[in-house]
Short mmCIF file of N, CA and C in Angstrom, two decimals:
data_model
loop_
_atom_site.label_atom_id
_atom_site.label_comp_id
_atom_site.label_asym_id
_atom_site.label_seq_id
_atom_site.Cartn_x
_atom_site.Cartn_y
_atom_site.Cartn_z
N ARG I 1 17.79 -4.93 28.60
CA ARG I 1 18.66 -5.40 28.92
C ARG I 1 20.06 -4.77 29.20
N PRO I 2 20.86 -4.08 30.15
CA PRO I 2 21.12 -3.57 31.02
C PRO I 2 22.53 -3.31 29.85
N LEU I 3 22.65 -2.29 29.63
CA LEU I 3 24.57 -1.72 28.52
C LEU I 3 25.19 -2.69 28.94
N ASP I 4 25.54 -2.44 30.32
CA ASP I 4 26.74 -2.94 30.54
C ASP I 4 26.67 -4.63 30.53
N ALA I 5 25.57 -5.55 30.17
CA ALA I 5 26.08 -6.26 30.14
C ALA I 5 26.56 -7.23 29.19
N GLY I 6 27.42 -6.62 28.79
CA GLY I 6 28.85 -7.52 27.54
C GLY I 6 27.69 -7.45 27.16
N PRO I 7 28.34 -8.48 25.39
CA PRO I 7 28.16 -8.86 24.73
C PRO I 7 26.14 -9.16 24.84
N TYR I 8 25.22 -9.34 23.47
CA TYR I 8 24.31 -9.82 23.24
C TYR I 8 23.83 -11.25 23.06
N ARG I 9 24.14 -12.19 23.35
CA ARG I 9 23.65 -13.69 22.96
C ARG I 9 21.89 -13.52 23.32
N PRO I 10 21.53 -14.51 21.61
CA PRO I 10 20.31 -14.72 22.12
C PRO I 10 20.12 -15.66 22.89
N THR I 11 18.58 -16.26 23.19
CA THR I 11 17.90 -16.84 24.12
C THR I 11 17.28 -17.88 22.95
N LYS I 12 17.02 -18.88 24.05
CA LYS I 12 16.09 -19.79 23.25
C LYS I 12 14.64 -18.43 22.32
N ARG I 13 14.07 -17.88 23.44
CA ARG I 13 12.86 -17.45 23.17
C ARG I 13 13.93 -16.36 21.32
N ASP I 14 14.47 -15.68 21.21
CA ASP I 14 14.63 -14.70 20.73
C ASP I 14 15.00 -15.71 19.26
N VAL I 15 15.44 -16.58 19.25
CA VAL I 15 16.12 -17.77 17.93
C VAL I 15 14.50 -17.88 17.22
N VAL I 16 13.49 -18.53 18.47
CA VAL I 16 12.14 -19.05 17.97
C VAL I 16 11.53 -17.43 17.48
N ARG I 17 11.07 -16.63 18.19
CA ARG I 17 10.89 -15.22 17.48
C ARG I 17 11.90 -14.71 16.25
N SER I 18 12.72 -14.68 16.03
CA SER I 18 13.73 -14.54 14.71
C SER I 18 13.17 -15.56 13.77
N ARG I 19 13.12 -16.55 13.82
CA ARG I 19 12.34 -17.64 12.77
C ARG I 19 10.99 -17.54 12.59
N HIS I 20 10.42 -17.57 13.68
CA HIS I 20 9.05 -16.68 12.85
C HIS I 20 9.03 -15.52 12.10
N VAL I 21 9.87 -14.30 12.63
CA VAL I 21 9.90 -13.37 12.35
C VAL I 21 10.44 -13.50 10.98
N SER I 22 11.12 -14.02 10.50
CA SER I 22 12.02 -14.27 8.40
C SER I 22 10.82 -14.40 7.82
N ASP I 23 9.85 -15.24 8.06
CA ASP I 23 8.87 -15.96 7.62
C ASP I 23 7.88 -14.56 7.48
N TYR I 24 7.58 -14.04 8.11
CA TYR I 24 6.88 -12.31 7.62
C TYR I 24 7.63 -12.26 6.74
N PHE I 25 6.80 -10.76 6.13
CA PHE I 25 7.45 -10.69 4.30
C PHE I 25 8.63 -11.57 3.27
N SER I 26 8.52 -12.77 3.67
CA SER I 26 9.21 -13.53 2.63
C SER I 26 7.86 -13.40 1.05
N SER I 27 8.81 -13.81 0.45
CA SER I 27 7.75 -13.93 -1.10
C SER I 27 6.41 -14.92 -0.94
N ARG I 28 6.78 -16.06 -0.01
CA ARG I 28 5.38 -17.00 0.30
C ARG I 28 4.21 -15.92 0.67
N TRP I 29 4.54 -15.31 2.03
CA TRP I 29 4.12 -14.30 2.81
C TRP I 29 3.38 -13.25 2.53
N MET I 30 4.22 -12.69 1.25
CA MET I 30 3.38 -11.28 1.01
C MET I 30 2.69 -11.93 -0.39
N THR I 31 2.45 -12.91 -1.36
CA THR I 31 1.82 -13.44 -1.77
C THR I 31 0.36 -13.44 -1.31
N ALA I 32 -0.07 -14.03 -0.51
CA ALA I 32 -0.55 -15.00 0.14
C ALA I 32 -1.44 -13.34 1.12
N TYR I 33 -0.36 -12.46 1.28
CA TYR I 33 -1.20 -10.70 2.06
C TYR I 33 -1.55 -10.14 0.34
N ARG I 34 -1.24 -10.47 -0.74
CA ARG I 34 -1.65 -9.06 -2.01
C ARG I 34 -3.32 -10.21 -2.25
N ASP I 35 -3.62 -12.23 -2.15
CA ASP I 35 -4.26 -12.26 -2.09
C ASP I 35 -5.41 -11.64 -0.91
N ALA I 36 -4.79 -11.36 0.18
CA ALA I 36 -5.88 -10.94 1.46
C ALA I 36 -6.61 -9.62 1.37
N TRP I 37 -5.12 -8.82 0.09
CA TRP I 37 -5.21 -7.55 0.24
C TRP I 37 -6.58 -7.02 -0.43
N ASN I 38 -6.66 -7.83 -1.73
CA ASN I 38 -7.50 -7.78 -2.80
C ASN I 38 -8.79 -8.56 -2.61
N ALA I 39 -8.38 -8.93 -2.14
CA ALA I 39 -10.29 -9.13 -0.99
C ALA I 39 -10.90 -9.22 0.19
N GLU I 40 -9.89 -8.17 0.41
CA GLU I 40 -10.69 -7.19 1.69
C GLU I 40 -11.15 -6.48 1.00
N PRO I 41 -12.70 -5.53 1.43
CA PRO I 41 -13.30 -4.55 0.47
C PRO I 41 -12.84 -3.69 1.20
N GLU I 42 -12.44 -2.97 2.41
CA GLU I 42 -11.70 -2.21 3.11
C GLU I 42 -10.44 -1.29 2.75
N LEU I 43 -10.06 -2.59 1.92
CA LEU I 43 -8.88 -1.65 1.46
C LEU I 43 -8.50 -1.86 -0.23
N ALA I 44 -9.21 -2.95 -0.62
CA ALA I 44 -9.03 -2.52 -2.15
C ALA I 44 -9.67 -1.79 -2.85
N GLU I 45 -11.45 -1.54 -2.21
CA GLU I 45 -11.97 -0.83 -2.64
C GLU I 45 -12.79 0.41 -2.28
N MET I 46 -11.75 0.63 -0.94
CA MET I 46 -11.07 1.98 -0.48
C MET I 46 -10.72 2.78 -0.93
N LEU I 47 -9.17 2.59 -1.43
CA LEU I 47 -8.33 2.47 -1.98
C LEU I 47 -8.23 2.90 -2.82
N SER I 48 -9.12 1.99 -4.00
CA SER I 48 -9.55 2.31 -5.50
C SER I 48 -10.03 3.77 -5.77
N GLY I 49 -11.29 4.10 -4.27
CA GLY I 49 -11.63 5.31 -3.99
C GLY I 49 -10.97 6.66 -4.24
N VAL I 50 -9.97 6.19 -3.78
CA VAL I 50 -8.98 7.60 -3.90
C VAL I 50 -7.90 7.36 -4.71
N GLY I 51 -8.27 6.32 -5.69
CA GLY I 51 -7.04 5.83 -6.65
C GLY I 51 -5.40 6.09 -6.26
N PHE I 52 -5.41 5.31 -5.13
CA PHE I 52 -4.40 4.77 -4.62
C PHE I 52 -3.35 3.82 -5.27
N ASP I 53 -2.34 4.06 -5.43
CA ASP I 53 -1.16 3.65 -6.49
C ASP I 53 0.56 4.34 -5.27
N ALA I 54 1.41 3.02 -4.70
CA ALA I 54 2.10 2.92 -4.35
C ALA I 54 2.65 1.84 -4.34
N VAL I 55 3.84 1.97 -4.21
CA VAL I 55 5.06 0.58 -3.70
C VAL I 55 4.76 1.04 -2.73
N ILE I 56 4.58 0.24 -2.09
CA ILE I 56 5.14 -0.17 0.09
C ILE I 56 5.91 -1.24 0.51
N GLY I 57 7.03 -1.00 1.48
CA GLY I 57 7.88 -1.74 1.66
C GLY I 57 7.31 -2.01 2.91
N TYR I 58 7.99 -2.93 3.33
CA TYR I 58 7.45 -3.48 4.77
C TYR I 58 9.17 -4.21 4.96
N GLY I 59 9.58 -4.06 6.73
CA GLY I 59 10.38 -4.35 6.66
C GLY I 59 10.89 -4.18 8.65
N VAL I 60 11.95 -4.54 8.93
CA VAL I 60 12.37 -4.76 10.24
C VAL I 60 13.26 -3.26 10.61
N LEU I 61 13.59 -2.84 11.62
CA LEU I 61 14.11 -1.76 12.00
C LEU I 61 15.73 -2.46 11.79
N ASN I 62 16.53 -0.99 11.50
CA ASN I 62 18.05 -1.38 11.57
C ASN I 62 18.46 -2.23 10.63
N GLU I 63 17.03 -2.82 9.44
CA GLU I 63 17.75 -3.06 8.22
C GLU I 63 17.81 -2.33 7.30
N PRO I 64 19.06 -2.58 6.51
CA PRO I 64 19.21 -1.39 5.53
C PRO I 64 17.96 -1.32 4.46
N HIS I 65 17.45 -2.36 4.00
CA HIS I 65 16.20 -2.28 3.02
C HIS I 65 15.00 -3.00 3.31
N PRO I 66 14.00 -2.88 2.72
CA PRO I 66 12.78 -3.76 3.22
C PRO I 66 12.45 -5.41 2.82
N ARG I 67 12.58 -5.96 3.92
CA ARG I 67 12.09 -7.63 3.43
C ARG I 67 11.23 -7.78 2.45
N GLY I 68 9.93 -7.02 1.89
CA GLY I 68 8.78 -7.62 1.02
C GLY I 68 8.80 -6.43 0.64
N VAL I 69 7.83 -6.01 -0.28
CA VAL I 69 7.02 -5.21 -0.97
C VAL I 69 5.70 -5.40 -2.23
N LEU I 70 4.75 -4.41 -1.93
CA LEU I 70 3.89 -4.56 -2.09
C LEU I 70 3.25 -3.64 -3.38
N HIS I 71 2.85 -3.55 -4.88
CA HIS I 71 3.01 -2.78 -5.74
C HIS I 71 1.49 -2.90 -6.03
N VAL I 72 0.85 -1.11 -5.21
CA VAL I 72 -0.89 -1.26 -5.63
C VAL I 72 -0.72 -0.08 -6.89
N GLU I 73 -2.15 -0.77 -7.72
CA GLU I 73 -2.65 0.16 -8.61
C GLU I 73 -3.94 0.28 -8.52
N ASN I 74 -4.16 1.58 -8.23
CA ASN I 74 -5.40 2.26 -7.64
C ASN I 74 -6.41 0.81 -6.57
N GLY I 75 -5.32 0.86 -5.92
CA GLY I 75 -6.51 0.30 -4.42
C GLY I 75 -6.39 -1.42 -4.27
N ARG I 76 -5.70 -2.06 -5.83
CA ARG I 76 -5.66 -3.29 -5.84
C ARG I 76 -4.24 -3.39 -5.50
N VAL I 77 -3.95 -4.55 -4.92
CA VAL I 77 -2.33 -5.38 -4.99
C VAL I 77 -1.59 -5.81 -6.08
N VAL I 78 -1.19 -5.42 -7.44
CA VAL I 78 -0.76 -6.25 -8.40
C VAL I 78 0.42 -6.90 -9.20
N GLU I 79 1.34 -6.76 -7.71
CA GLU I 79 2.61 -7.90 -7.06
C GLU I 79 3.33 -7.41 -6.15
N ALA I 80 3.93 -9.03 -5.43
CA ALA I 80 3.93 -8.34 -4.35
C ALA I 80 4.84 -10.04 -4.38
N GLY I 81 6.16 -9.77 -3.49
CA GLY I 81 7.25 -10.41 -3.10
C GLY I 81 8.70 -9.71 -2.97
N PRO I 82 9.52 -10.10 -2.57
CA PRO I 82 10.90 -9.70 -2.01
C PRO I 82 11.05 -8.29 -2.31
N TYR I 83 11.61 -7.35 -1.59
CA TYR I 83 12.41 -6.16 -2.10
C TYR I 83 13.29 -6.62 -3.09
N ARG I 84 13.49 -5.56 -4.43
CA ARG I 84 14.47 -5.76 -5.12
C ARG I 84 15.22 -4.47 -6.23
N GLY I 85 15.12 -3.43 -5.28
CA GLY I 85 15.85 -1.70 -5.27
C GLY I 85 14.50 -1.49 -5.87
N GLU I 86 13.12 -1.26 -5.52
CA GLU I 86 12.39 -0.02 -6.04
C GLU I 86 12.42 0.88 -5.15
N ASP I 87 11.78 1.75 -6.12
CA ASP I 87 11.64 3.27 -5.30
C ASP I 87 10.48 2.80 -4.97
N LEU I 88 10.16 3.16 -3.32
CA LEU I 88 9.33 3.11 -2.84
C LEU I 88 8.37 4.47 -1.95
N ALA I 89 7.36 4.29 -2.39
CA ALA I 89 5.98 5.43 -1.87
C ALA I 89 6.09 5.50 -0.66
N TRP I 90 6.24 4.38 0.14
CA TRP I 90 6.03 4.09 1.53
C TRP I 90 6.97 3.04 1.93
N ASP I 91 7.45 2.83 3.34
CA ASP I 91 9.09 1.64 3.55
C ASP I 91 8.44 2.04 5.37
N LEU I 92 7.96 1.04 5.34
CA LEU I 92 7.24 0.76 6.76
C LEU I 92 7.88 -0.24 7.51
N ARG I 93 8.98 0.03 8.85
CA ARG I 93 9.41 -0.73 9.36
C ARG I 93 9.41 -0.86 10.88
N ALA I 94 9.21 -1.80 11.29
CA ALA I 94 9.39 -2.01 13.06
C ALA I 94 9.68 -3.08 13.18
N ALA I 95 10.14 -2.92 14.63
CA ALA I 95 11.15 -3.55 15.53
C ALA I 95 10.55 -5.17 15.59
N GLU I 96 11.54 -6.07 15.39
CA GLU I 96 10.31 -7.71 15.17
C GLU I 96 9.39 -8.12 16.41
N ALA I 97 9.59 -8.06 17.08
CA ALA I 97 9.07 -8.03 18.54
C ALA I 97 7.34 -7.13 18.05
N THR I 98 7.72 -5.98 17.92
CA THR I 98 6.72 -4.98 17.17
C THR I 98 5.93 -5.90 16.50
N TRP I 99 6.30 -6.23 15.49
CA TRP I 99 5.79 -7.22 13.91
C TRP I 99 5.10 -8.47 14.69
N ASP I 100 5.67 -9.32 16.18
CA ASP I 100 5.30 -10.09 16.29
C ASP I 100 3.91 -9.71 17.13
N SER I 101 3.75 -8.93 18.07
CA SER I 101 2.59 -8.74 18.61
C SER I 101 1.43 -7.98 17.79
N TRP I 102 2.19 -7.20 16.59
CA TRP I 102 1.31 -7.09 15.53
C TRP I 102 0.12 -7.74 15.43
N LEU I 103 0.71 -8.97 14.70
CA LEU I 103 0.74 -9.71 13.52
C LEU I 103 0.24 -11.01 14.82
N GLU I 104 0.27 -10.82 15.66
CA GLU I 104 -0.61 -11.52 17.07
C GLU I 104 -2.05 -11.18 17.07
N SER I 105 -1.99 -9.88 17.09
CA SER I 105 -3.04 -9.43 17.44
C SER I 105 -3.05 -8.03 16.81
N PRO I 106 -3.60 -7.39 16.00
CA PRO I 106 -3.69 -6.45 15.03
C PRO I 106 -3.77 -5.07 16.12
N PRO I 107 -2.98 -3.94 15.52
CA PRO I 107 -3.49 -2.37 16.53
C PRO I 107 -4.38 -2.30 15.77
N GLY I 108 -4.49 -1.34 16.58
CA GLY I 108 -5.76 -0.09 16.44
C GLY I 108 -4.42 1.58 15.86
N LEU I 109 -5.12 2.40 15.34
CA LEU I 109 -4.43 3.89 15.46
C LEU I 109 -4.67 3.98 16.95
N MET I 110 -4.14 3.65 17.12
CA MET I 110 -3.84 4.12 18.40
C MET I 110 -2.63 4.00 19.04
N GLN I 111 -2.36 2.19 19.02
CA GLN I 111 -1.29 1.39 18.91
C GLN I 111 -0.20 2.46 17.80
N ILE I 112 -0.42 2.48 17.06
CA ILE I 112 0.11 2.29 15.65
C ILE I 112 1.05 3.41 15.52
N GLY I 113 -0.16 4.19 16.32
CA GLY I 113 0.86 6.29 17.06
C GLY I 113 1.15 6.41 17.49
N ALA I 114 1.17 5.34 19.08
CA ALA I 114 2.71 5.67 20.05
C ALA I 114 3.65 4.75 19.59
N ALA I 115 3.55 2.84 18.46
CA ALA I 115 5.18 3.22 18.63
C ALA I 115 5.59 3.84 17.41
N TYR I 116 4.93 4.54 16.58
CA TYR I 116 5.21 5.64 15.72
C TYR I 116 6.30 6.51 16.98
N THR I 117 5.65 7.31 17.71
CA THR I 117 6.14 8.43 18.69
C THR I 117 7.36 7.54 19.74
N ASN I 118 7.63 6.67 20.35
CA ASN I 118 8.15 6.02 20.47
C ASN I 118 9.48 4.62 19.91
N GLY I 119 9.62 5.06 18.74
CA GLY I 119 9.98 4.86 17.82
C GLY I 119 10.24 3.36 17.30
N LYS I 120 9.51 2.44 17.78
CA LYS I 120 8.60 1.48 17.86
C LYS I 120 8.52 1.06 16.36
N PHE I 121 7.81 1.89 15.39
CA PHE I 121 7.91 1.69 14.34
C PHE I 121 8.15 3.54 13.32
N GLN I 122 8.19 2.82 11.79
CA GLN I 122 8.76 3.49 11.28
C GLN I 122 8.62 3.86 9.45
N ILE I 123 8.52 5.03 9.53
CA ILE I 123 7.61 4.90 7.93
C ILE I 123 8.59 5.77 7.51
N LEU I 124 9.68 5.24 7.03
CA LEU I 124 10.77 5.99 6.37
C LEU I 124 10.58 6.29 4.56
N ALA I 125 9.76 6.42 4.54
CA ALA I 125 8.61 6.88 3.18
C ALA I 125 7.83 6.87 3.19
N GLY I 126 6.98 8.04 2.67
CA GLY I 126 5.34 7.92 3.12
C GLY I 126 5.46 9.07 4.11
N ASP I 127 3.76 10.10 4.10
CA ASP I 127 3.87 10.86 5.00
C ASP I 127 2.91 10.34 5.70
N TYR I 128 3.03 10.10 7.46
CA TYR I 128 2.35 9.07 8.02
C TYR I 128 1.75 10.13 8.58
N ILE I 129 1.67 11.73 8.65
CA ILE I 129 1.03 12.35 9.49
C ILE I 129 -0.15 13.49 8.77
N SER I 130 0.50 13.02 7.26
CA SER I 130 -0.73 13.63 6.46
C SER I 130 -1.83 12.41 6.25
N MET I 131 -1.81 10.92 6.22
CA MET I 131 -1.84 10.10 5.78
C MET I 131 -3.41 9.81 6.87
N ILE I 132 -2.69 10.16 7.98
CA ILE I 132 -3.64 9.77 9.15
C ILE I 132 -4.73 10.91 9.45
N LYS I 133 -4.55 11.77 8.93
CA LYS I 133 -5.60 13.22 8.63
C LYS I 133 -6.72 13.04 7.58
N ASP I 134 -6.60 12.07 7.55
CA ASP I 134 -7.65 11.32 6.04
C ASP I 134 -8.31 10.34 6.15
N SER I 135 -9.06 10.48 7.01
CA SER I 135 -9.50 8.97 7.28
C SER I 135 -10.31 8.18 5.74
N ARG I 136 -10.01 9.17 4.66
CA ARG I 136 -10.18 7.73 3.55
C ARG I 136 -8.46 6.73 3.35
N MET I 137 -7.84 6.96 3.91
CA MET I 137 -6.63 6.36 4.32
C MET I 137 -6.38 6.46 4.93
N ALA I 138 -6.97 6.61 7.01
CA ALA I 138 -6.60 6.22 7.63
C ALA I 138 -6.87 4.91 7.79
N ARG I 139 -8.34 4.73 7.42
CA ARG I 139 -9.49 3.25 7.87
C ARG I 139 -8.65 1.92 6.74
N PRO I 140 -8.28 2.15 5.69
CA PRO I 140 -7.49 0.95 4.48
C PRO I 140 -6.23 1.18 5.91
N PHE I 141 -5.11 2.15 6.15
CA PHE I 141 -3.54 1.76 7.03
C PHE I 141 -4.14 0.90 7.70
N VAL I 142 -5.12 1.11 9.13
CA VAL I 142 -5.32 0.10 10.43
C VAL I 142 -5.53 -1.52 9.39
N LYS I 143 -6.75 -1.09 8.38
CA LYS I 143 -6.98 -2.53 8.27
C LYS I 143 -6.18 -3.69 7.00
N SER I 144 -5.18 -2.34 7.01
CA SER I 144 -3.59 -3.35 6.76
C SER I 144 -3.55 -4.49 7.70
N PHE I 145 -2.68 -3.92 8.52
CA PHE I 145 -2.45 -4.34 9.53
C PHE I 145 -3.64 -5.49 10.06
N GLU I 146 -4.60 -5.78 10.73
CA GLU I 146 -5.69 -6.82 10.69
C GLU I 146 -5.52 -8.07 9.49
N THR I 147 -5.03 -6.59 8.61
CA THR I 147 -5.38 -8.39 6.94
C THR I 147 -4.12 -8.72 7.56
N MET I 148 -3.15 -8.56 7.57
CA MET I 148 -1.49 -9.07 7.54
C MET I 148 -1.64 -9.87 8.85
N ALA I 149 -2.80 -9.50 9.95
CA ALA I 149 -2.71 -10.56 10.97
C ALA I 149 -3.58 -11.72 10.46
N ARG I 150 -4.51 -12.43 10.06
CA ARG I 150 -5.10 -13.22 9.28
C ARG I 150 -3.56 -14.46 8.55
N ILE I 151 -3.15 -13.51 8.38
CA ILE I 151 -2.25 -14.31 7.32
C ILE I 151 -1.25 -15.30 8.03
N THR I 152 -1.06 -14.68 9.68
CA THR I 152 -0.14 -15.07 10.33
C THR I 152 -0.86 -16.43 10.96
N SER I 153 -2.20 -15.78 11.01
CA SER I 153 -2.89 -16.97 11.96
C SER I 153 -3.19 -18.64 10.82
N ASN I 154 -2.64 -18.25 9.54
CA ASN I 154 -3.35 -19.87 8.64
C ASN I 154 -2.26 -20.36 7.95
#
């Protein structure tokens, strides 16, 4: 969209996308994600093996706070729901179009890296570089996006 095109007016496609994206990270969606995460051995079991504890926020770029949060203890999600001001170990944000695309067709590590490099995916809290260098963390990270995509298709 050219900069001189005047004020932004959402198209019908944008409105549909916004309604769809607004469901992501809702309380109901986060509860389903918690259940899928805990049922996925490549998440819960692998992360348990490294003693992974974190509060992870998920949201949209340029919003002041994440929309949804997972509380992970020893690899398992013990609480999921809307963001309530928690201190975050990880804060993952992407453009709405990026979430749309990834939840339709989960990204691999290269796609995530490309989106991170071009600013379509941001990690506002957490150490992305250290995480991707550690296969014990990188593999479950990618698996988390695959697990998310299963939620949107149900």
